[in-house]
Short mmCIF file of C-alpha atoms in Angstrom, two decimals:
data_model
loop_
_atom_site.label_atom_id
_atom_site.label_comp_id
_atom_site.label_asym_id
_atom_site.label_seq_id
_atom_site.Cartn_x
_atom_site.Cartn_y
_atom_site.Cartn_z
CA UNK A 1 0.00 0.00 0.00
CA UNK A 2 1.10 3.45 -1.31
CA UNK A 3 2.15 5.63 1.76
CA UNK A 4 0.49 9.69 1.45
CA UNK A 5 4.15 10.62 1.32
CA UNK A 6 4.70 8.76 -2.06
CA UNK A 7 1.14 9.36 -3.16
CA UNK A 8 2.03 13.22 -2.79
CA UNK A 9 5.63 12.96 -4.25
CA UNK A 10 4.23 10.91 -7.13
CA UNK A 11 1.50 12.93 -7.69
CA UNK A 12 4.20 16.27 -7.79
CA UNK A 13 6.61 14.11 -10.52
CA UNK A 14 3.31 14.15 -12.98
CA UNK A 15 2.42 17.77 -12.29
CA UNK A 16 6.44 18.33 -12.98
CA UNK A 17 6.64 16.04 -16.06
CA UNK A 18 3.50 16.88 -17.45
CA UNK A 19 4.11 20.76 -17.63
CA UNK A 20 7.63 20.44 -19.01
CA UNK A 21 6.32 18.29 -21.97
CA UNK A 22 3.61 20.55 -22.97
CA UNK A 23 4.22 23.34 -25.09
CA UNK A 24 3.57 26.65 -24.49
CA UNK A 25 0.90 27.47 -26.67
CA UNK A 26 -0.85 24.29 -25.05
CA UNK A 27 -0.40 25.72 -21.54
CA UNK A 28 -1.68 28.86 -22.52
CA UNK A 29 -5.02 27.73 -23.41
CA UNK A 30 -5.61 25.79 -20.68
CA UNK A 31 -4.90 28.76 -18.19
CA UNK A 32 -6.92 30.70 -20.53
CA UNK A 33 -10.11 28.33 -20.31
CA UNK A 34 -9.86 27.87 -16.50
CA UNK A 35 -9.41 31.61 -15.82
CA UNK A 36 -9.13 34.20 -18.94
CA UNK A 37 -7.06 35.79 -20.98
CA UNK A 38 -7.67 38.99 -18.37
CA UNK A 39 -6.19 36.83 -15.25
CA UNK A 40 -4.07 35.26 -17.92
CA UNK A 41 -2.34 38.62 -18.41
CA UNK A 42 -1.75 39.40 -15.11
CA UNK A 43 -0.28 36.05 -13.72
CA UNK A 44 2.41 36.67 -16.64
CA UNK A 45 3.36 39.96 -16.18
CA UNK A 46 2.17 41.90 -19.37
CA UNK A 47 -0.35 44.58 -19.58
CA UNK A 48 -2.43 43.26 -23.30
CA UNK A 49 -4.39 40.19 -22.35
CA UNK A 50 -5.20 39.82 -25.96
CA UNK A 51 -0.96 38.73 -26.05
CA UNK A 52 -2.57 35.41 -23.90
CA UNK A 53 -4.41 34.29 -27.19
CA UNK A 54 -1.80 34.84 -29.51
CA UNK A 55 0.27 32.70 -27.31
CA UNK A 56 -2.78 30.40 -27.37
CA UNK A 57 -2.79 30.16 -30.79
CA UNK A 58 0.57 30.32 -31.16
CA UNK A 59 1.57 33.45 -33.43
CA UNK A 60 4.42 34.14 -31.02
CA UNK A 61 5.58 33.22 -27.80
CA UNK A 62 5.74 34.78 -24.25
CA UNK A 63 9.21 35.99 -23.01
CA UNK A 64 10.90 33.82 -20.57
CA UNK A 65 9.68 35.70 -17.05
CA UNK A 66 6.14 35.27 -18.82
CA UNK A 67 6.48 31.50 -19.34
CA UNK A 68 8.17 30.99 -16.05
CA UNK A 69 5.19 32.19 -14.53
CA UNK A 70 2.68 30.60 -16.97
CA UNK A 71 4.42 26.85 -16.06
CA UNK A 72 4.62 27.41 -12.88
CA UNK A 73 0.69 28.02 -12.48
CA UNK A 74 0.00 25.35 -14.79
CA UNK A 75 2.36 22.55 -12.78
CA UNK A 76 0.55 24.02 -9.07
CA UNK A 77 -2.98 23.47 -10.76
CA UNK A 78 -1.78 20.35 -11.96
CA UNK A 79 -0.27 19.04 -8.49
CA UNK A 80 -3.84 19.97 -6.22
CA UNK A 81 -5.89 19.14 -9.58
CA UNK A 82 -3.96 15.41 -8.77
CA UNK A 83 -5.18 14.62 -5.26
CA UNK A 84 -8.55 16.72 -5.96
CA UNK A 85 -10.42 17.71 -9.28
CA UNK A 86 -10.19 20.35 -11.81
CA UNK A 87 -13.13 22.30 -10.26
CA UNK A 88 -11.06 22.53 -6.50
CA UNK A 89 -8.08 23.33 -8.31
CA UNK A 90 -9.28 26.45 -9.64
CA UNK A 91 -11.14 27.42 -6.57
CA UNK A 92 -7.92 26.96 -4.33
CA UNK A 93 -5.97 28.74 -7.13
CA UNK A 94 -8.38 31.93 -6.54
CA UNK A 95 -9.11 31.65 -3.31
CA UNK A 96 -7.51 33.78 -0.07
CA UNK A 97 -4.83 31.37 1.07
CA UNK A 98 -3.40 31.75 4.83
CA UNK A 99 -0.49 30.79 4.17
CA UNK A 100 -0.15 33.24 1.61
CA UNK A 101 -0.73 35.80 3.92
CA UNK A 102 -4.70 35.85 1.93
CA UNK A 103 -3.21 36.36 -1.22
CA UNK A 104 -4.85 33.96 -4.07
CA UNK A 105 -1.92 31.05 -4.97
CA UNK A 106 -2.45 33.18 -8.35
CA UNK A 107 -1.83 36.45 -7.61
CA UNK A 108 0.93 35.28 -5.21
CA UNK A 109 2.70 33.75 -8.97
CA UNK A 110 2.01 37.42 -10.31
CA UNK A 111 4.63 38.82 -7.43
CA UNK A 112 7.19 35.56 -7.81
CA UNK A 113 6.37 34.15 -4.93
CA UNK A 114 6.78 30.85 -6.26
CA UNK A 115 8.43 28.76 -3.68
CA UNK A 116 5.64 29.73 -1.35
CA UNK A 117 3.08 29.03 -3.45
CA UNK A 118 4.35 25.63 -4.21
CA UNK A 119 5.27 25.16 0.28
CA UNK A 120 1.22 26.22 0.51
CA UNK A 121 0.31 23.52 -2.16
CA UNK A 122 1.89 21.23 -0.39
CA UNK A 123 0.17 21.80 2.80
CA UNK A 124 -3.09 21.45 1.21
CA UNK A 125 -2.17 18.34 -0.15
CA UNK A 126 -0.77 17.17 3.35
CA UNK A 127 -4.34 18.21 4.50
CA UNK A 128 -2.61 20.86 7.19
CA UNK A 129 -4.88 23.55 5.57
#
């Protein structure tokens, strides 16, 4: 039997593998159906949310701070989305966290606070929150 420490470490390797094999045109679009191109816009950094479809669709491609962030939301969606489902995912991603000081996990990726974002993930998944 599968302990919840190697459910949880397993469950982070597919979050991790599956965001570093999709493109990012592919990871655009799926932030941009779970939240829109307007949220889109500001997890990345840029000002134009119209920049999230051509990404999308992709006629060009975000610069690297833009696509750090843009991965990084997709692989913490990914990791709660794995112990949960796609509807808590998206709730947890927008909701006030407390470990985030009641910052959404998203707008907490907007101001590079990635490492905690990723530490408050975790701690859902552990069940501490």
């Amino acid at each position: 039997m599968q302990t919840q420490r190697a459910a949880i470490d397993e469950a982070a390797n597919r979050a991790y593998r599956n965001t570093a094999e999709l493109k990012i045109t592919e990871i655009a679009s799926f932030l941009q159906e779970q939240f829109s191109q307007r949220v889109v816009a500001r997890i990345a950094g840029i000002e134009d949310p119209k920049q999230v479809g051509r990404w999308s669709r992709g006629q060009n491609e975000p610069r690297f701070d833009s696509e750090f962030r843009l991965r990084t939301a997709f692989q913490v969606f990914r990791y709660i989305e794995e112990c949960e489902n796609r509807h808590v995912a998206r709730a947890w991603m927008m909701g006030m966290n407390p470990q985030l000081e009641d910052e959404s996990p998203l707008l907490a990726i907007a101001d590079e606070k990635f490492k905690e974002v990723m530490a408050a993930a975790r701690s859902y998944r552990q069940g501490d929150l």
